[in-house]
XYZ file of C-alpha atoms in Angstrom:
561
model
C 0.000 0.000 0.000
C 2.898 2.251 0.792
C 4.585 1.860 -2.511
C 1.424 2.514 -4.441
C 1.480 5.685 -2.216
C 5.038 6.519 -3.015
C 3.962 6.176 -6.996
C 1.458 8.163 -6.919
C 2.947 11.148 -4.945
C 5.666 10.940 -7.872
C 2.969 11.611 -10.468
C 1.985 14.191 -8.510
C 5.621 15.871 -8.317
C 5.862 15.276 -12.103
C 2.975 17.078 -12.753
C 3.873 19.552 -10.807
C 6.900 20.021 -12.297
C 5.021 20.058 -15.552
C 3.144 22.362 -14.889
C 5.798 24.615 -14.007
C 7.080 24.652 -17.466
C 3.236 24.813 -19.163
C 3.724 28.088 -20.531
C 6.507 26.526 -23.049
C 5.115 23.379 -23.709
C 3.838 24.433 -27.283
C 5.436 26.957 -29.574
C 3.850 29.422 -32.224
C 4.793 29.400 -35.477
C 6.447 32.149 -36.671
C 7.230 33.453 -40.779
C 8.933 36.149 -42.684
C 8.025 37.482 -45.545
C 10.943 40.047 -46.631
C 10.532 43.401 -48.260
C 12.581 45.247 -50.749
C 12.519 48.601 -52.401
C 14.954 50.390 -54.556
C 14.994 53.441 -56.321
C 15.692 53.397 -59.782
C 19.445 54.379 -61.608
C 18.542 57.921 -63.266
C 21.750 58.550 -65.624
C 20.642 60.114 -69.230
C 23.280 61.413 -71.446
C 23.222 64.221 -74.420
C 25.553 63.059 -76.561
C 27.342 64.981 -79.470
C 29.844 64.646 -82.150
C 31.298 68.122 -83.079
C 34.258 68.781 -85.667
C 35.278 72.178 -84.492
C 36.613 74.238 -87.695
C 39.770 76.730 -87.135
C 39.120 79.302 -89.134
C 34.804 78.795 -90.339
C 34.498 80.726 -93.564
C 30.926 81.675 -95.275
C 29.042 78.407 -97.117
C 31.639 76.122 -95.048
C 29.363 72.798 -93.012
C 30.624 71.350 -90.033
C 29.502 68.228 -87.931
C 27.927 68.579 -85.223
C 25.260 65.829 -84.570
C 23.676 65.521 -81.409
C 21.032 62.856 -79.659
C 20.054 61.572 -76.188
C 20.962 58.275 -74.217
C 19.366 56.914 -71.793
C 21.434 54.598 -69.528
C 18.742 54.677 -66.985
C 16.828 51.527 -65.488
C 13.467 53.214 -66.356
C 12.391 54.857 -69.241
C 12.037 58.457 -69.638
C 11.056 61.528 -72.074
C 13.601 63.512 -73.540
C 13.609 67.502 -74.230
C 16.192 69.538 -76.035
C 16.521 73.374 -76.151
C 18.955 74.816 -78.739
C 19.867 78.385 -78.885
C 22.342 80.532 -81.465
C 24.421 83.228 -80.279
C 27.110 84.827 -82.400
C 29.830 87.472 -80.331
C 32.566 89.262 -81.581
C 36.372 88.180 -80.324
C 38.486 90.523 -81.430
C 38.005 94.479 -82.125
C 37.722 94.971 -86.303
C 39.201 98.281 -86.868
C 38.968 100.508 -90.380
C 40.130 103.138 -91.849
C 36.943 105.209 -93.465
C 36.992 108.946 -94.142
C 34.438 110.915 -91.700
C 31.028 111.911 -92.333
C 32.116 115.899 -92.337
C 35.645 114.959 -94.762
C 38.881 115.759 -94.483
C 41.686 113.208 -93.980
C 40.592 109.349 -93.027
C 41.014 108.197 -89.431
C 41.089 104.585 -87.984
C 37.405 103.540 -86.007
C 36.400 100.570 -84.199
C 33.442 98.833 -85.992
C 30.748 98.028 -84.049
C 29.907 95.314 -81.916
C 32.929 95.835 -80.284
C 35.352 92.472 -78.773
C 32.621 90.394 -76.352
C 29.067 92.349 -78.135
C 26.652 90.211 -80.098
C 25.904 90.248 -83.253
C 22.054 89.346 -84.335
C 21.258 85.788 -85.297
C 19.106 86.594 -87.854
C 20.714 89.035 -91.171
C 19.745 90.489 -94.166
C 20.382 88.725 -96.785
C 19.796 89.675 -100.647
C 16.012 87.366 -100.831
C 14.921 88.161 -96.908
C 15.984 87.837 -93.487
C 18.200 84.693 -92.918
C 19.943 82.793 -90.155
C 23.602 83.605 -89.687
C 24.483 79.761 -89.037
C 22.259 76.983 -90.855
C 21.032 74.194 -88.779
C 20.988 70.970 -90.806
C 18.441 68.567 -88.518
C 17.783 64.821 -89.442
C 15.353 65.201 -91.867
C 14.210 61.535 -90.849
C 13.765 62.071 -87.559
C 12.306 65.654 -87.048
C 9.173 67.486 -87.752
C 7.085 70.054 -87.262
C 3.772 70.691 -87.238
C 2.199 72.442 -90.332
C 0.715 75.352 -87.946
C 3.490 75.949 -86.171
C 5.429 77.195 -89.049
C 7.594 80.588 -89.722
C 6.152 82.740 -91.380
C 9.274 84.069 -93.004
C 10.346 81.712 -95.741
C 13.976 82.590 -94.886
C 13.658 81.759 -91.643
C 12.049 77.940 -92.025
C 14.336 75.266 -91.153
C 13.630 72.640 -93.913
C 12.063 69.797 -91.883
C 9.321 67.858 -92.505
C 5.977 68.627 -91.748
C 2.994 66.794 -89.715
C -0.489 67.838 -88.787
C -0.685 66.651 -85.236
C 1.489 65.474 -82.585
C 0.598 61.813 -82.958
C 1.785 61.608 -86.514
C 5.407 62.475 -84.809
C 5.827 59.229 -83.071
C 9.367 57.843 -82.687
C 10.427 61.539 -84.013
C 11.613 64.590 -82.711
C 8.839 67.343 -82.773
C 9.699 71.251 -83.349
C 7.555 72.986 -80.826
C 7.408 76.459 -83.222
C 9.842 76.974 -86.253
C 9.908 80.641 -84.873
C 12.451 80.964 -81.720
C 10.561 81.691 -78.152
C 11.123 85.518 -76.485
C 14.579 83.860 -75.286
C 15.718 82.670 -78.663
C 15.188 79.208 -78.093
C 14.058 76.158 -80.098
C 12.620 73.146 -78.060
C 12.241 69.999 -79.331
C 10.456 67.238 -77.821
C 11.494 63.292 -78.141
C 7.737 61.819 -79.226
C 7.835 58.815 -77.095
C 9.149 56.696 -74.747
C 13.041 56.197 -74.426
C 13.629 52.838 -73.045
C 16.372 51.622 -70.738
C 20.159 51.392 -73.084
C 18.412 52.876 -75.566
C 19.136 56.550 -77.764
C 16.787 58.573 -79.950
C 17.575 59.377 -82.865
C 19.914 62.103 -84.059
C 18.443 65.635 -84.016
C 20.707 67.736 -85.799
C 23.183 66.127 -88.082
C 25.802 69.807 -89.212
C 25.648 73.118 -89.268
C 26.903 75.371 -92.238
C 27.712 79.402 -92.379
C 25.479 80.746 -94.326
C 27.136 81.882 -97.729
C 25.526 85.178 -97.931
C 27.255 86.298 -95.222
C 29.666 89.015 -96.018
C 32.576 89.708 -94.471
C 32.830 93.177 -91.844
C 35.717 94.556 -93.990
C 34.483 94.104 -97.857
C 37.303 95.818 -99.394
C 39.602 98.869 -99.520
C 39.876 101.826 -102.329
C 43.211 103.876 -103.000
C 43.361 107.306 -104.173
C 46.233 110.269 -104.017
C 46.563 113.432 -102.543
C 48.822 116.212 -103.412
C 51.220 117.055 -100.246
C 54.368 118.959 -101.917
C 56.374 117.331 -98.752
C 55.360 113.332 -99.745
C 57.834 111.706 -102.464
C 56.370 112.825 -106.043
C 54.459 115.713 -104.700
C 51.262 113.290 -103.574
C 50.726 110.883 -100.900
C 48.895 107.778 -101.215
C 45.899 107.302 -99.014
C 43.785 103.311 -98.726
C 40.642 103.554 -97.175
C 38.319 100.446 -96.412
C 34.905 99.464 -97.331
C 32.244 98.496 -93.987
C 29.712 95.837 -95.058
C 26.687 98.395 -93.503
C 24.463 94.964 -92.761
C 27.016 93.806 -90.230
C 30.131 91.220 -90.465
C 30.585 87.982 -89.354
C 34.479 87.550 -89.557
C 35.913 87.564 -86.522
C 33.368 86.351 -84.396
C 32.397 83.419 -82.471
C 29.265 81.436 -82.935
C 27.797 79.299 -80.149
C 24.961 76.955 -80.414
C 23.767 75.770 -76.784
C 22.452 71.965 -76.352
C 20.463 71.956 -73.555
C 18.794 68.449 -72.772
C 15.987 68.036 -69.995
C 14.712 64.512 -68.736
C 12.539 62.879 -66.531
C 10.640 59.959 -65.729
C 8.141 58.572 -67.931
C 5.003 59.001 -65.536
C 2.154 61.882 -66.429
C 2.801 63.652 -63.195
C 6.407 64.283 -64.018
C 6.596 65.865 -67.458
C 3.230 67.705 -66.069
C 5.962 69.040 -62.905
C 8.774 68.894 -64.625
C 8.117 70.677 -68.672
C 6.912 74.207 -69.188
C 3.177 73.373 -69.829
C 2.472 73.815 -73.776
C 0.326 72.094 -76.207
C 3.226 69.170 -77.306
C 3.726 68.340 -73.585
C 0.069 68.008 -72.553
C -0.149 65.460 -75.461
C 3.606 63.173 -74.144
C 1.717 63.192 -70.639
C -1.529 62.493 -71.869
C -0.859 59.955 -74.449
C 2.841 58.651 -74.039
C 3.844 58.551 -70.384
C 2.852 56.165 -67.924
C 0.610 56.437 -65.440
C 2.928 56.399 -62.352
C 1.183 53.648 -60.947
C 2.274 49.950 -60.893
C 0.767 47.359 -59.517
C 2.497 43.671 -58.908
C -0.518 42.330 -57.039
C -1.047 39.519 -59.462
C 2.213 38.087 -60.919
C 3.259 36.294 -58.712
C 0.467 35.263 -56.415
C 1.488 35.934 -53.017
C -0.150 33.357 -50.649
C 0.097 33.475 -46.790
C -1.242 29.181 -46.699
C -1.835 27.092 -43.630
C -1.425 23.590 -45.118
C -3.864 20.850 -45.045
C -2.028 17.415 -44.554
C -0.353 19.247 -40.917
C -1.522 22.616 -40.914
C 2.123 24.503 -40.980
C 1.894 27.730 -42.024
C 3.711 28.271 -44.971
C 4.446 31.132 -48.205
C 4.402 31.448 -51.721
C 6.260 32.396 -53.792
C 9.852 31.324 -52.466
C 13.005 32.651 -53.593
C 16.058 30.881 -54.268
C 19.608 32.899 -54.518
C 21.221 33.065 -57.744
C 24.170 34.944 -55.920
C 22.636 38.341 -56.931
C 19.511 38.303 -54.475
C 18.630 36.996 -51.157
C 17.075 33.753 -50.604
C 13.624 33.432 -48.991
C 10.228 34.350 -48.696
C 9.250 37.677 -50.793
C 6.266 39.779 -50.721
C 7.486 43.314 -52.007
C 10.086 43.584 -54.334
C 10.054 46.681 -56.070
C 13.136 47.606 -56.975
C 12.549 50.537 -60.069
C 10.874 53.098 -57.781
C 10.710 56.265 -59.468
C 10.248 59.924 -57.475
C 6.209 60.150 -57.249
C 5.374 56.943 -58.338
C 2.692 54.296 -57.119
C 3.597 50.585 -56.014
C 0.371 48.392 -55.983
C 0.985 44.568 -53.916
C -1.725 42.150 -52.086
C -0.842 39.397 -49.981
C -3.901 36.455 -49.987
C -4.209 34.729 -46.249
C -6.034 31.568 -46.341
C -6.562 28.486 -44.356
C -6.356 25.366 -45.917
C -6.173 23.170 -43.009
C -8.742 21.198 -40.159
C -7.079 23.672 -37.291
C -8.226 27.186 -36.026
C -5.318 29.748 -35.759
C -5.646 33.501 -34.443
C -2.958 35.706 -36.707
C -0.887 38.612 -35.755
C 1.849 40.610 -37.553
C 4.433 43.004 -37.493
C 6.764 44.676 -39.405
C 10.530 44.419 -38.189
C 13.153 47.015 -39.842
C 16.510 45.424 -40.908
C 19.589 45.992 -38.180
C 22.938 46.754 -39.633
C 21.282 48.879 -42.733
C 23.172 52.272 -43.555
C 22.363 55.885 -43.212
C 20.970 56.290 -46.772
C 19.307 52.772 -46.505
C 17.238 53.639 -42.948
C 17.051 57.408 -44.834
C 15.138 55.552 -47.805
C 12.583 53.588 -45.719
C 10.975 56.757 -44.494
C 10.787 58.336 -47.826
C 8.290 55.648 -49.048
C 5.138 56.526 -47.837
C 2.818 53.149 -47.300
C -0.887 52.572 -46.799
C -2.027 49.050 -45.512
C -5.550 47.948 -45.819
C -7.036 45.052 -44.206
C -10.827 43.533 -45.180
C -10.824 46.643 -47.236
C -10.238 49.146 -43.901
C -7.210 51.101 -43.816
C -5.053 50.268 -40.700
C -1.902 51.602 -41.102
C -0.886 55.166 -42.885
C 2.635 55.869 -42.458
C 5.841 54.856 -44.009
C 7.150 51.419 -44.704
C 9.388 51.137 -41.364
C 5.685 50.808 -39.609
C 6.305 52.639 -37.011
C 5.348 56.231 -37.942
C 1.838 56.660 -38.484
C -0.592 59.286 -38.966
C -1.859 59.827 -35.631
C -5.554 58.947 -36.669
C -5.935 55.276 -34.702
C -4.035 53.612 -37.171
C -2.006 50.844 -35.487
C 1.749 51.516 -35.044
C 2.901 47.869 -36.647
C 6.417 47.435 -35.089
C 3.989 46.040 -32.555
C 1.927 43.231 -32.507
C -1.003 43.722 -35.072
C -3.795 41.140 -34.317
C -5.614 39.511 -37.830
C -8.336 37.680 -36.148
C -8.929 34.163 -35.864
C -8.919 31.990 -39.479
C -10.683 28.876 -39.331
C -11.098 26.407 -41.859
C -11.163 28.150 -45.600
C -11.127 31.429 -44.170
C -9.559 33.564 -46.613
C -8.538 37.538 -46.361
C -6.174 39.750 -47.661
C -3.425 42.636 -47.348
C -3.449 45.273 -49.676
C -0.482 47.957 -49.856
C -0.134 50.887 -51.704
C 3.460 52.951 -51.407
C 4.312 56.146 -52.789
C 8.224 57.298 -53.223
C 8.144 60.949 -51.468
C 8.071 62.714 -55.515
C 10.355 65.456 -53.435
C 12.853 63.363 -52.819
C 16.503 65.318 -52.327
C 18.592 65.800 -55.506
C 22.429 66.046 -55.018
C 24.373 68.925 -55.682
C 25.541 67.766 -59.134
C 21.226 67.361 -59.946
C 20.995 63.482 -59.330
C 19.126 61.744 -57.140
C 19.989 61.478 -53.765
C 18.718 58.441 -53.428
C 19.209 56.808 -56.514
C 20.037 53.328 -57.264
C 19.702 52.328 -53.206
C 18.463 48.960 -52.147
C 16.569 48.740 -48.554
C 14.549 46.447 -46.881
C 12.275 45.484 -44.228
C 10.791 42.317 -42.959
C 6.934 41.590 -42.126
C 6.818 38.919 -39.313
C 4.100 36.527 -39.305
C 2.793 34.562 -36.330
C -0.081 32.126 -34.910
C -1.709 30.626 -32.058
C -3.641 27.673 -32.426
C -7.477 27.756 -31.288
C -8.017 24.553 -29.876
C -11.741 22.987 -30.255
C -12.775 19.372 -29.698
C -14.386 19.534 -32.880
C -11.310 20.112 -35.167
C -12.858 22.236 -37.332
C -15.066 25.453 -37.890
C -18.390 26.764 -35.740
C -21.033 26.538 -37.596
C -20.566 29.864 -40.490
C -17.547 29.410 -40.729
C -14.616 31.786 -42.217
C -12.685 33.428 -39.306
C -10.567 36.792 -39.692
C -13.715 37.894 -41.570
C -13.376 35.174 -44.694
C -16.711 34.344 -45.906
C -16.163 30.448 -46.734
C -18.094 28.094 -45.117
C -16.375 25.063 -42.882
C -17.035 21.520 -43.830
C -19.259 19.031 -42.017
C -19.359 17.843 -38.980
C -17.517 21.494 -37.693
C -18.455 21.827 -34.284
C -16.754 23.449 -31.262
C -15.863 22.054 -27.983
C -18.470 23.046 -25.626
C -17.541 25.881 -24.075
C -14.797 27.251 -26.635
C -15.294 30.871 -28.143
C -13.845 31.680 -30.970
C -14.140 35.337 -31.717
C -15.028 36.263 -35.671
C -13.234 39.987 -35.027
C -9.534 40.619 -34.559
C -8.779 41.302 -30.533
C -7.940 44.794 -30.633
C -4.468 45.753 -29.390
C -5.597 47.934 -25.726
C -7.467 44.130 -25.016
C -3.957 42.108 -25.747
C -1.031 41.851 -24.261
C 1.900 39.436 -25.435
C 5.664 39.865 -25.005
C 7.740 41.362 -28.113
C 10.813 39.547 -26.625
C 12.188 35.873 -27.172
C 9.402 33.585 -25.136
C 7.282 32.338 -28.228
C 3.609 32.885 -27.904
C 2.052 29.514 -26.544
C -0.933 27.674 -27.773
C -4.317 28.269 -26.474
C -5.007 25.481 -24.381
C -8.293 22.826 -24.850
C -10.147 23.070 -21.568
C -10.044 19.867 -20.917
C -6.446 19.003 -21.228
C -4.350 19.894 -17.665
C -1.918 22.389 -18.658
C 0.872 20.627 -17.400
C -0.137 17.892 -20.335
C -0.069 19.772 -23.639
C 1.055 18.086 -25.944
C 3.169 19.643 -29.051
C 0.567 19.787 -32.260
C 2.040 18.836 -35.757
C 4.239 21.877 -37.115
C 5.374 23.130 -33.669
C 8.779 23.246 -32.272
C 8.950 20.703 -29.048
C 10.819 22.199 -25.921
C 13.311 19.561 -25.965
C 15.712 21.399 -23.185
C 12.464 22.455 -20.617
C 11.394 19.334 -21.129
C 14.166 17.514 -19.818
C 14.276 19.621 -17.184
C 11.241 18.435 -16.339
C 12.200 15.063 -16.603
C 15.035 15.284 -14.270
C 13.361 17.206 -11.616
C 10.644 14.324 -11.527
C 12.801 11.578 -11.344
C 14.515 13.000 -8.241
C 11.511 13.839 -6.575
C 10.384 10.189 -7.188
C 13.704 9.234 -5.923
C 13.663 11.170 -2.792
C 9.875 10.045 -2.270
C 11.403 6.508 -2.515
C 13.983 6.787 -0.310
C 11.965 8.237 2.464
C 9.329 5.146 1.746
C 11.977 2.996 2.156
C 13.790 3.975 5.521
C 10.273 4.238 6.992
C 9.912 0.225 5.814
C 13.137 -0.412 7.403
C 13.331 1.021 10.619
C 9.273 -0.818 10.921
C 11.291 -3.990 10.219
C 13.966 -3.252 13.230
């Protein structure tokens, strides 16, 4: 009788000692789904070939062809501005016999060294340009209305009656020169990554009309009884009266302008006219791109054991990192819109109550932490926004929005309940350009992880209350899905001021059956088993079994003396 006493007080120590270590009996399971954003490379190039003459004399053509790269990683819309200037170098002196006579004197013709002289001259069949532009006559137009009215002054180019009918082309903007002297061009579509437009302007010539400042000299005598013969000889020069172009030096200014090819930009970026209404209207993108269906990303609790698992997985090819991915946006363009949804269903016979959070990346740099708070994120939930902040999830707007560096509760998902996450990002269209006009930010990779865990709901039943679909899912359980008597399982997420569970290393534990003693949980399918408490456990049994044993048995023998 005593030793079935002695037994069963060692049960009882076991159990006790069991129960001690309850709490870690069963552990979640937890999941990471990684994050990645990176703005994209912005480097566009004008490019030019220029043979530079020495000495540029009237009806002479030199090269000078220019056209835009783009060596970006997005595409973008191209503008060029081109302006003329001609300024004198060097003073061109004379010698001309005044206005009121008497014996000729040496001037300075006007403009003087460093003055302009005037694009535009008069030549012998109307006003003319000093330099000829020679533009690609296969790869610029104009449109018909936007001609000069001066046949001198057209730049013999194609013509088109609307802007569509330039596609692939450069497009004048007005054959006559703006207020400043400027010709603007526009690139009629799209320039895609490694790729150039054409060439815009192939040479430019002198034009041969063009006379020189000095056009000759005349020689003539004058009696002066003191010169050798009795006369001296006096040379006097002719002035071209419509100006002179010798001496000078002309300048013709490339200036190239590009940005993004989204509708906000070239509406923020170009002067608003009637050619860039039409690129944002017709030929840019929208700004907004949305990755929410290729690939499917699934959040799955499987049937045959009910793990929790993800879709798609990653594998390295020693250029990325391995693992589960839901955001990878890695073109992100100043302004634009980043569209993802995650899908959360349960396919399995077990109950599970959800929770997230988001966990920034440790050992990041400066610019890489700087980046995260640039992108500005919106997360909805069952359609309701919950979070409005940026992606680190801890900044939020201050409107009840959860802060989701903590715990974010999802509600309960029972059997084929489905939900989903929606995000929506925006890269801050502001963002801070460098001293030399690039991107601050550009070309930097970032990242930030989204932690997944669960609980198990445990029911007698196995499966679903009768409707079904936790978390707010609408499917139906299957039959035969009853709860243990007693059990509530809550349709709603808990919210966060009703929760409270640890941030730190102690896993969340399952929710225990009411009729199972705590100290006997046993590890479900999918869990990690305490295998170190547990032995603890163990050993603290067996010597309170031992000590209850050998106090049973020196009470036996001193009965027996």
């Amino acid at each position: 009788m005593r030793k079935i006493k002695i037994f069963i007080a060692g049960l009882a120590a076991m159990a006790a000692a069991a129960t001690i270590g309850g709490t870690w009996a069963v552990w979640t399971q937890r999941l990471l789904a990684k994050n990645e954003y990176m703005t994209s490379k912005y480097s566009t190039f004008l490019r030019e070939e220029f043979e530079s003459p020495e000495d540029w004399l009237p009806g002479e053509e030199t090269r000078k062809a220019v056209w835009v790269k783009n060596e970006s990683t997005i595409p973008i819309i191209a503008k060029i501005t081109m302006n003329q200037n001609w300024v004198r170098r060097e003073d061109v002196t004379a010698m001309v016999v005044p206005p009121e006579g008497g014996a000729p004197k040496e001037i300075f013709l006007e403009p003087r060294k460093g003055e302009p002289l005037p694009v535009i001259f008069d030549a012998e069949d109307g006003r003319q340009y000093a330099a000829v532009l020679n533009f690609n006559k296969d790869g610029v137009v104009v449109l018909a209305d936007k001609r000069a009215s001066e046949p001198g002054l057209r730049l013999d180019i194609p013509e088109v009656s609307s802007p569509a009918e330039a596609a692939g082309k450069w497009l004048l903007l007005s054959e006559t020169p703006n207020e400043d002297g400027n010709f603007t061009f526009y690139y009629m579509g799209e320039v895609q990554p490694g790729e150039e437009t054409p060439v815009l302007l192939s040479s430019v010539e002198m034009n041969p009309q063009l006379e020189t400042t000095v056009t000759g000299s005349y020689t003539y005598y004058e009696k002066e009884e003191s010169a050798a013969g009795g006369y001296k000889k006096i040379t006097v020069n002719t002035v071209n009266s419509k100006y002179g172009y010798d001496c000078c030096h002309f300048t013709l200014g490339v200036n190239m302008q590009t940005v993004q090819s989204t509708k906000d930009a070239v509406k923020t970026i170009f002067k608003s006219d009637e050619v860039s209404e039409y690129i944002a209207g017709y030929i840019a993108g929208s700004g907004v791109f949305d990755d929410s269906a290729s690939p499917v990303k699934t959040l799955y609790f499987r049937e045959r054991d009910g793990v929790m698992s993800y879709t798609p997985y990653r594998t390295s090819d020693g250029r990325v990192e391995e693992g589960n991915w839901f955001m990878s946006f890695t073109n992100m363009i100043p302004g634009g819109v980043y569209k993802d949804k995650l899908n959360i269903e349960n396919g399995s016979f077990k109950n599970y109550r959800l929770y997230m959070r988001i966990i920034p990346r440790a050992g990041q740099t400066t610019i890489q932490d700087e980046l995260l708070k640039k992108i500005a994120m919106k997360v909805y939930f069952k359609d309701k926004l919950i979070y409005d902040g940026d992606v680190t999830g801890y900044h939020y707007s201050g409107s009840g929005n959860e802060d989701m560096q903590g715990l974010v509760p999802l509600g309960v998902y029972r059997r084929g309940s489905k939900d989903e996450i929606r995000v929506e990002l925006v890269l801050d269209p502001d963002i801070g350009l460098n001293d030399d006009g690039t991107y601050k930010y550009a070309d930097v990779l970032t990242k930030v992880d989204w932690e997944f865990m669960v609980q198990e709901v445990r029911n007698g039943g196995g499966g679903n209350p009768p409707g079904g679909g936790g978390g707010g899912g609408t499917t139906p359980g299957g039959p035969g899905d009853n709860p243990e008597p007693g059990v509530e399982i809550p349709d709603e997420p808990v919210p966060l001021d009703g929760v409270t569970i640890e941030d730190g290393d102690v896993p969340l534990s399952l929710l225990p059956d009411p009729e199972v003693p705590l100290g006997f949980m046993v590890p479900q399918t999918g869990d990690e088993f305490p295998v170190v408490p547990l032995a603890v456990t163990v050993v603290v049994s067996l010597l309170l079994m031992m000590g209850f044993g050998f106090l049973g048995f020196g009470k036996k023998k001193k009965a027996e003396q």
